[in-house]
JSON list of C-alpha atoms in Angstrom, two decimals:
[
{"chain": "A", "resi": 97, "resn": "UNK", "atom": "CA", "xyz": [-27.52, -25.15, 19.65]},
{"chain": "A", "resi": 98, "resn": "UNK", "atom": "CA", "xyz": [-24.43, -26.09, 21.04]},
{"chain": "A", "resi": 99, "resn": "UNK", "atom": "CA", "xyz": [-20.77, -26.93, 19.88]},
{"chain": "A", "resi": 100, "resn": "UNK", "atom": "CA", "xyz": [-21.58, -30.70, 19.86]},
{"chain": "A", "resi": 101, "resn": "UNK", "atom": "CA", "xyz": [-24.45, -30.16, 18.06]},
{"chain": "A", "resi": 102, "resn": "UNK", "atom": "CA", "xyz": [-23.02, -28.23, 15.08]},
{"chain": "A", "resi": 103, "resn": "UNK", "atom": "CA", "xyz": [-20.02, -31.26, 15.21]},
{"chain": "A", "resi": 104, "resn": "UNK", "atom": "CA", "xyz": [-22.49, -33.78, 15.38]},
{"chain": "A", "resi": 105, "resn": "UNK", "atom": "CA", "xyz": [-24.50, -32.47, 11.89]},
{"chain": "A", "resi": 106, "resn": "UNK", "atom": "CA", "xyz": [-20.98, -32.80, 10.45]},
{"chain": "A", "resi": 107, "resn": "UNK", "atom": "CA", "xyz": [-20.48, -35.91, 11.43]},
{"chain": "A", "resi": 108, "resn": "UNK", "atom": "CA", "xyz": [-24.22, -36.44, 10.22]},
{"chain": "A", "resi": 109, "resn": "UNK", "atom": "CA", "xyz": [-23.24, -35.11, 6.88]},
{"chain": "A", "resi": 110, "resn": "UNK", "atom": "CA", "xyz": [-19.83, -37.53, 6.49]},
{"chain": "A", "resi": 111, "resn": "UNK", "atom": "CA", "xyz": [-21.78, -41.26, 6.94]},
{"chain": "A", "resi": 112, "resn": "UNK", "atom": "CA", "xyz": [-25.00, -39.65, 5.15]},
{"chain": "A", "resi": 113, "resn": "UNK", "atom": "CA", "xyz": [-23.38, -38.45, 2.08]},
{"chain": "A", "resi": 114, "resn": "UNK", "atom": "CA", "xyz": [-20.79, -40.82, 1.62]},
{"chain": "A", "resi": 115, "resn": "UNK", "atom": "CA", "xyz": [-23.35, -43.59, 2.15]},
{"chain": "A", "resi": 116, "resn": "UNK", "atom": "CA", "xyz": [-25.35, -42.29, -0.83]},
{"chain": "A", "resi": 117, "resn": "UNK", "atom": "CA", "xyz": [-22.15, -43.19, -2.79]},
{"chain": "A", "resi": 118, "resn": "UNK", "atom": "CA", "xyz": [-21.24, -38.92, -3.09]},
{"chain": "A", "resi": 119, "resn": "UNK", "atom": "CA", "xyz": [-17.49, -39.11, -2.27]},
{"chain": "A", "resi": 120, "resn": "UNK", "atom": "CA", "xyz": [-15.47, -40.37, 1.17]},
{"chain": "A", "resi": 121, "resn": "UNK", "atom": "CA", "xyz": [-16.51, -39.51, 4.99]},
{"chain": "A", "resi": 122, "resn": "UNK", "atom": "CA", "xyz": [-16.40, -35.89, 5.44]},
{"chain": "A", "resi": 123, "resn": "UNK", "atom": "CA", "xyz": [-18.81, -33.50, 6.66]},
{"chain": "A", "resi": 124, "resn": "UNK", "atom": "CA", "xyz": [-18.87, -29.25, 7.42]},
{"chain": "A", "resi": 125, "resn": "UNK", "atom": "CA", "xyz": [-20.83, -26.87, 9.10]},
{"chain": "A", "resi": 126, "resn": "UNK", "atom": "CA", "xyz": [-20.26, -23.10, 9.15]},
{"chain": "A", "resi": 127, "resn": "UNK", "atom": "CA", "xyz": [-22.05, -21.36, 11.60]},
{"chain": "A", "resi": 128, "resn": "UNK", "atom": "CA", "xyz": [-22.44, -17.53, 11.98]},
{"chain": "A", "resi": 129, "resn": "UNK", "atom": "CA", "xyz": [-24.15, -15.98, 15.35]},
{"chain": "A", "resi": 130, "resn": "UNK", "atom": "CA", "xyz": [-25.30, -19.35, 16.20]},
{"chain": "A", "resi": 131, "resn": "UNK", "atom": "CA", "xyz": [-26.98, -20.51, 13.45]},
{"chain": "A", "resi": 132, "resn": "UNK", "atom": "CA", "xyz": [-26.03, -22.74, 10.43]},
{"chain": "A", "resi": 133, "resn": "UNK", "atom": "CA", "xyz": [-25.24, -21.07, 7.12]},
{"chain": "A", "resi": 134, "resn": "UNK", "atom": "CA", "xyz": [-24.06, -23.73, 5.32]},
{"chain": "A", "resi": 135, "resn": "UNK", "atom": "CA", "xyz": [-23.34, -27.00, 5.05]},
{"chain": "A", "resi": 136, "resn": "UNK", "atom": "CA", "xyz": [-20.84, -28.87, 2.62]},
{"chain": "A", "resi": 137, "resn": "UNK", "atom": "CA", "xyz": [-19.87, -32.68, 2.69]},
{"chain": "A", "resi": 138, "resn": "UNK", "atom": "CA", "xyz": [-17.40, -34.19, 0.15]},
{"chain": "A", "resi": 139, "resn": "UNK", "atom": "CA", "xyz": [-18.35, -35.18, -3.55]},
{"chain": "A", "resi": 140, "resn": "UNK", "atom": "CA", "xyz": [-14.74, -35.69, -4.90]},
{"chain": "A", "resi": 141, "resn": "UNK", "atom": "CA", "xyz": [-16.32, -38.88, -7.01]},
{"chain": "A", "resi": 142, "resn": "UNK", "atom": "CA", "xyz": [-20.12, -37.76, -7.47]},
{"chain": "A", "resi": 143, "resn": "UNK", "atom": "CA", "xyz": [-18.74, -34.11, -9.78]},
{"chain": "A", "resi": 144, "resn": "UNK", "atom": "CA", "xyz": [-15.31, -35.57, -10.99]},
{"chain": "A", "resi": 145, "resn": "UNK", "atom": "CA", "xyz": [-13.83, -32.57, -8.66]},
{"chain": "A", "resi": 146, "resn": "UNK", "atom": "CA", "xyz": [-11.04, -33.06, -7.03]},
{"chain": "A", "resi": 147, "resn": "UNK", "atom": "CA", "xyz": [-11.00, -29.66, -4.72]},
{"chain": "A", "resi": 148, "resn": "UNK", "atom": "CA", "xyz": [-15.00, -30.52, -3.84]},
{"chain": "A", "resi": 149, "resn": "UNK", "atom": "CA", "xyz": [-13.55, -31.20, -0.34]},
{"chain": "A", "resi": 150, "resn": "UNK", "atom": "CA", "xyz": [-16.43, -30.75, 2.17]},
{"chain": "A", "resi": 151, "resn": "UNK", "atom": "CA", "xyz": [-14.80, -27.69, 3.81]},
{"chain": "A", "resi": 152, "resn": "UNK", "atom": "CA", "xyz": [-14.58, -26.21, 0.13]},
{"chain": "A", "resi": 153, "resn": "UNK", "atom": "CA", "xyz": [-18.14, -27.10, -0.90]},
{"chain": "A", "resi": 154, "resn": "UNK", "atom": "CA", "xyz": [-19.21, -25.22, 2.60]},
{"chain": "A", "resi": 155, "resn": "UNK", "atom": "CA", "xyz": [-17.17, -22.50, 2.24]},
{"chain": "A", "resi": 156, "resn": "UNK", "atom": "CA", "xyz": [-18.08, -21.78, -1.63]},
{"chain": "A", "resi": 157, "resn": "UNK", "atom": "CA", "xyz": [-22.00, -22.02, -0.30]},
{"chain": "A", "resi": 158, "resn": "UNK", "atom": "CA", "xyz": [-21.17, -19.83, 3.17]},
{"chain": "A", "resi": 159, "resn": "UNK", "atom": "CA", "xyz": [-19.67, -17.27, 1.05]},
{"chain": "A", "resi": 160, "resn": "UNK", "atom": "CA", "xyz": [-22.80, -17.35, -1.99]},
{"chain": "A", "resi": 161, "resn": "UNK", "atom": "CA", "xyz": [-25.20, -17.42, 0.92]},
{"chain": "A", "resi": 162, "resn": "UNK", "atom": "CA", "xyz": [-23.83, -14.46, 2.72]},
{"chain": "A", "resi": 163, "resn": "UNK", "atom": "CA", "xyz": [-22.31, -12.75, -0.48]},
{"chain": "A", "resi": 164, "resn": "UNK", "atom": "CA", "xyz": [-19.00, -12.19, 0.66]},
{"chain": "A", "resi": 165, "resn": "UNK", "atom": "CA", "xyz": [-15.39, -13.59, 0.22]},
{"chain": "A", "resi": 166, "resn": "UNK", "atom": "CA", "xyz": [-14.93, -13.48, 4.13]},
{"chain": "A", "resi": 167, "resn": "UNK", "atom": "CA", "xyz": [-16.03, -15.65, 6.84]},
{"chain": "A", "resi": 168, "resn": "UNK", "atom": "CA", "xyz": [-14.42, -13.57, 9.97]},
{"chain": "A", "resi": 169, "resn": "UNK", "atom": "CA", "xyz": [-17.10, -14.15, 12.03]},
{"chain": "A", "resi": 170, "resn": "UNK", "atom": "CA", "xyz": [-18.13, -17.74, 11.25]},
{"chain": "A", "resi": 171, "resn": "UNK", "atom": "CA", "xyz": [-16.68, -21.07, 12.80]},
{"chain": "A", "resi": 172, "resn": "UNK", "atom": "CA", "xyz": [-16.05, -24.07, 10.57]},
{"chain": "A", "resi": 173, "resn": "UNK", "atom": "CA", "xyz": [-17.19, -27.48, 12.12]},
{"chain": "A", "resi": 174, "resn": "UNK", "atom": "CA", "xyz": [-15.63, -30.35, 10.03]},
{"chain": "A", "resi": 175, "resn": "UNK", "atom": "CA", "xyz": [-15.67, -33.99, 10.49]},
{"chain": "A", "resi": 176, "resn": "UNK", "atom": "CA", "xyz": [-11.94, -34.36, 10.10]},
{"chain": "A", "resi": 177, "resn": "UNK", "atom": "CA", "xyz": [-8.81, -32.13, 10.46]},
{"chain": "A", "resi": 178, "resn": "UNK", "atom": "CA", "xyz": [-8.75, -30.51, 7.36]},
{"chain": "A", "resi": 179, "resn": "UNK", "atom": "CA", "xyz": [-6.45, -31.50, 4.56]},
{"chain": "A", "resi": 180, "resn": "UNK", "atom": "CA", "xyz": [-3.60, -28.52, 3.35]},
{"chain": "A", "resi": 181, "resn": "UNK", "atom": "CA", "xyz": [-6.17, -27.75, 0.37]},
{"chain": "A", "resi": 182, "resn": "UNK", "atom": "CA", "xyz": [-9.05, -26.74, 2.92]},
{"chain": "A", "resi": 183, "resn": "UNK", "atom": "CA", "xyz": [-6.28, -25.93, 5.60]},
{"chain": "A", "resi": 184, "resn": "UNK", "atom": "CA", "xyz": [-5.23, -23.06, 2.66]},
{"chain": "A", "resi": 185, "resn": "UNK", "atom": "CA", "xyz": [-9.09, -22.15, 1.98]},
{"chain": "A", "resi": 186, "resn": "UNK", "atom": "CA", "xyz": [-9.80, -22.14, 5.52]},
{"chain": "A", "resi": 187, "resn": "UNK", "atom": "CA", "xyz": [-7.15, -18.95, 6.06]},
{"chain": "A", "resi": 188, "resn": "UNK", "atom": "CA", "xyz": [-8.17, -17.22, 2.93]},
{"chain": "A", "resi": 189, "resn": "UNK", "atom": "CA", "xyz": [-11.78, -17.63, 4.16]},
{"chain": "A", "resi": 190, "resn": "UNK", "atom": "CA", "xyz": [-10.19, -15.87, 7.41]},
{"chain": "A", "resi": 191, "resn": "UNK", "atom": "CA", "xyz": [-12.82, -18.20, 9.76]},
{"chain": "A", "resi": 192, "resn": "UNK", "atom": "CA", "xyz": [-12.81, -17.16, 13.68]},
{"chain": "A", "resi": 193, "resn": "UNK", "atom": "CA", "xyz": [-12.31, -20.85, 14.52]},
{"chain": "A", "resi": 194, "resn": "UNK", "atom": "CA", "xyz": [-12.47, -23.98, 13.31]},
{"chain": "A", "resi": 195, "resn": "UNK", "atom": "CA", "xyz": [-13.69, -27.53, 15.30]},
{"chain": "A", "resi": 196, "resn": "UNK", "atom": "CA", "xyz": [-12.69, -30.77, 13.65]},
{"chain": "A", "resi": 197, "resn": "UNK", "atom": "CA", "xyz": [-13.74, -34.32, 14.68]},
{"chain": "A", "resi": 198, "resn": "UNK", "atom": "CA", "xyz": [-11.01, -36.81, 13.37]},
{"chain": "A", "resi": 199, "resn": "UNK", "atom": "CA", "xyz": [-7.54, -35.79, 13.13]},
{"chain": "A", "resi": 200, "resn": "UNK", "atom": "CA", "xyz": [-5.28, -36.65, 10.25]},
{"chain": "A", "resi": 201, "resn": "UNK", "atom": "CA", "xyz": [-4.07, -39.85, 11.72]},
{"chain": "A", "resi": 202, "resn": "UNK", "atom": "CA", "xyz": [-7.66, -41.04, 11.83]},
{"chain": "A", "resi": 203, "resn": "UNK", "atom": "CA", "xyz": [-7.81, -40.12, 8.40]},
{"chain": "A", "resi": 204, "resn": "UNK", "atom": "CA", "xyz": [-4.08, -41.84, 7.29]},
{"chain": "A", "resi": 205, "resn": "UNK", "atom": "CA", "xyz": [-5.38, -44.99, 8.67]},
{"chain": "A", "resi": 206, "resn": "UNK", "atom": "CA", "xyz": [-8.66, -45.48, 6.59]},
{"chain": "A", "resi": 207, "resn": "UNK", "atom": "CA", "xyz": [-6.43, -44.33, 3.00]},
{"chain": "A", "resi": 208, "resn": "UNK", "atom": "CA", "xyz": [-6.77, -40.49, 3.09]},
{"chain": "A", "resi": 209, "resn": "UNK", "atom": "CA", "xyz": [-2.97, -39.65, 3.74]},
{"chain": "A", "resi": 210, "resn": "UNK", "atom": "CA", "xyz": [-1.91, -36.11, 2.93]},
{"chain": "A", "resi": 211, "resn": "UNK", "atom": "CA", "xyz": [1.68, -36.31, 4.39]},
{"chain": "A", "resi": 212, "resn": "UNK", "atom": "CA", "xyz": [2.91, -36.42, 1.16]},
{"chain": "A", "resi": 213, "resn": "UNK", "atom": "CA", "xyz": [1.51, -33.17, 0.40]},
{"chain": "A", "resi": 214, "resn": "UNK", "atom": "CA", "xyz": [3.08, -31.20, 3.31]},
{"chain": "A", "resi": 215, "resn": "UNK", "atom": "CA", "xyz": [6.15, -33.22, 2.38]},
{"chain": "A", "resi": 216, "resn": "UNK", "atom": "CA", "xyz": [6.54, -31.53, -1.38]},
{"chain": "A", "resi": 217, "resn": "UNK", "atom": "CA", "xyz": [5.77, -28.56, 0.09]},
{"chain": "A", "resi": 218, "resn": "UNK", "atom": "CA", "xyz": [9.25, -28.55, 1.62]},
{"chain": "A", "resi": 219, "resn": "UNK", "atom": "CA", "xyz": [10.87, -29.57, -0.88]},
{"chain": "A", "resi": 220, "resn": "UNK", "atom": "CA", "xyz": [12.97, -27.60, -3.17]},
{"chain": "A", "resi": 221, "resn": "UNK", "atom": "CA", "xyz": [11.05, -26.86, -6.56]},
{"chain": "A", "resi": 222, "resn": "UNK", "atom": "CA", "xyz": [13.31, -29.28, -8.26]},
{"chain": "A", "resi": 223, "resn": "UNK", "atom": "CA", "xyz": [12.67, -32.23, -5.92]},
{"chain": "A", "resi": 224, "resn": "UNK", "atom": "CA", "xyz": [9.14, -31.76, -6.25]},
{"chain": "A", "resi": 225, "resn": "UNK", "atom": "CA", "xyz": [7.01, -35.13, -7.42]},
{"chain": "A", "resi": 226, "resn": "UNK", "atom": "CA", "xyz": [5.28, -32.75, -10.07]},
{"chain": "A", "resi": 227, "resn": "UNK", "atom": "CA", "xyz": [7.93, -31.36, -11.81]},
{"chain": "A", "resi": 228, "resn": "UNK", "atom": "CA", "xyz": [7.30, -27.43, -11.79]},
{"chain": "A", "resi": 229, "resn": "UNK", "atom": "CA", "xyz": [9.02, -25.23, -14.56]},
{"chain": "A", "resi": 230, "resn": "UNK", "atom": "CA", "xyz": [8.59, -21.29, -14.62]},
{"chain": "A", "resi": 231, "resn": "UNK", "atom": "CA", "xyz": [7.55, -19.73, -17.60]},
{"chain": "A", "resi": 232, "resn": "UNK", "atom": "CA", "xyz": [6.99, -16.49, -19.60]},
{"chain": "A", "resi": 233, "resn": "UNK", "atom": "CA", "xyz": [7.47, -14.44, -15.88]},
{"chain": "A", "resi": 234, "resn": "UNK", "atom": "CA", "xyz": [7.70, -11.05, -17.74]},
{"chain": "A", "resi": 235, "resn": "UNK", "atom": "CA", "xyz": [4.29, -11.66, -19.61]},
{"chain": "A", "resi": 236, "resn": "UNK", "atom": "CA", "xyz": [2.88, -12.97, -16.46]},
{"chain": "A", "resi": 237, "resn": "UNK", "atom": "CA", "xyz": [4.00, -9.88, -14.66]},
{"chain": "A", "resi": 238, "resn": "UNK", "atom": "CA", "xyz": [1.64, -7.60, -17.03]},
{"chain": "A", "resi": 239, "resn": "UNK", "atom": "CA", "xyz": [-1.45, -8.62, -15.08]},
{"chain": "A", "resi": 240, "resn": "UNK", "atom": "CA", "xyz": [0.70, -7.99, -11.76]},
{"chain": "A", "resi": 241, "resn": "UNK", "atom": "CA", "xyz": [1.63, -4.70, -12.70]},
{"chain": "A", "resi": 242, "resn": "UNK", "atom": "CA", "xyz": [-1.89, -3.59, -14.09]},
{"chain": "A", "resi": 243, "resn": "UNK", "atom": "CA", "xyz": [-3.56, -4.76, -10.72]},
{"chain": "A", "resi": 244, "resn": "UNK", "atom": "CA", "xyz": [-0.81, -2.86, -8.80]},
{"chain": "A", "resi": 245, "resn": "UNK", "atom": "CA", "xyz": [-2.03, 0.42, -10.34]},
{"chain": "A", "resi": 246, "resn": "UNK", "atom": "CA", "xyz": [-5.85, -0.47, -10.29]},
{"chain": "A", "resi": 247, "resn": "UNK", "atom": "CA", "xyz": [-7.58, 2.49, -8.87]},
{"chain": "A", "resi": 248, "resn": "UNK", "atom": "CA", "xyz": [-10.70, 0.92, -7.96]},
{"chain": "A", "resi": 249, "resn": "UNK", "atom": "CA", "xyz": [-9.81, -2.81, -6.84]},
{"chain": "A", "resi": 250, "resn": "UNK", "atom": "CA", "xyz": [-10.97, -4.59, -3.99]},
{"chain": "A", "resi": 251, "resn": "UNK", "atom": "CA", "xyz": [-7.88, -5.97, -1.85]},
{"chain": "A", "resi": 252, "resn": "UNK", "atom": "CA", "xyz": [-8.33, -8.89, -0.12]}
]
C-alpha cells in the first residue's frame, strides 16, 4: 500500500465513525513495515472520554497490539493535524513520522479550535483559565525520590 492509501483509511475512519454518531470527524492509522497495526477514530461522545482522541485510541491499540510503550518505527496517518493532547502523545509514543490530512485551520472552522490551549500554555500559572495551585510538593516528592533510587525500573 501506499501513503495515500494509509491517509485515505483515515479519512475512511473520520466520515464512517462519526456518521455512526461515535464522536466528531477524525480518523488514524499507524502503520509499521508497511502494514496497518492499528486503527483509532474519535469517540469523545460514544465513552464520555474526553482524551479518546483518534490518535490516542490508535496509539493505546498500536502499543497493546505490539506490547510496547514505543512506536519508533511506526508512522501515524491522521485525518487532521493533531490537537496538543495527541501532539503530546504523539512524542511520548516517539512515532518516525506522522501524515495528517486537515490542518488545524480546517479544523477551527468546523468548531474544533484548540488555540486556546496552546494559548494557556504560555501563560504564566496564575493567568491560566484553570486556576492551578501547588500542593503538598514534599509528600509528592516521596514517590520522586523512591523512583530515583529504583534499581530495577524501566526508563522511558
Amino acid at each position: 500500500m501506499e501513503k495515500e492509501d494509509f491517509m485515505r483509511k483515515a479519512i475512511q475512519l473520520s466520515v464512517e465513525k462519526m456518521e455512526a454518531d461515535f464522536g466528531g470527524p477524525f480518523g488514524a492509522v499507524i502503520v509499521r513495515n508497511g502494514e496497518i497495526v492499528a486503527y483509532g477514530y474519535n469517540n469523545v461522545t460514544a465513552s464520555n472520554d474526553p482524551t479518546a482522541h483518534a490518535e490516542v485510541d490508535a496509539i493505546r491499540k498500536a502499543c497493546q497490539h505490539l506490547g510496547t510503550y514505543q512506536l519508533t518505527d511506526c508512522e501515524l496517518y491522521t485525518s487532521c493535524e493533531p490537537c496538543p493532547m495527541c501532539l503530546g502523545a504523539i512524542y511520548w509514543a516517539r512515532f518516525r513520522k506522522v501524515y495528517y490530512g486537515n490542518n488545524k485551520k480546517d479544523a477551527a472552522q468546523i468548531g474544533f479550535d484548540d488555540q486556546f490551549i496552546y494559548d494557556e500554555i504560555d501563560k504564566p500559572l496564575p493567568e491560566r483559565h484553570i486556576p492551578m495551585e501547588q500542593l503538598l510538593r514534599n509528600e509528592a516528592l516521596v514517590a520522586f525520590q523512591a523512583w530515583q533510587k529504583k534499581n530495577d525500573k524501566m526508563e522511558y
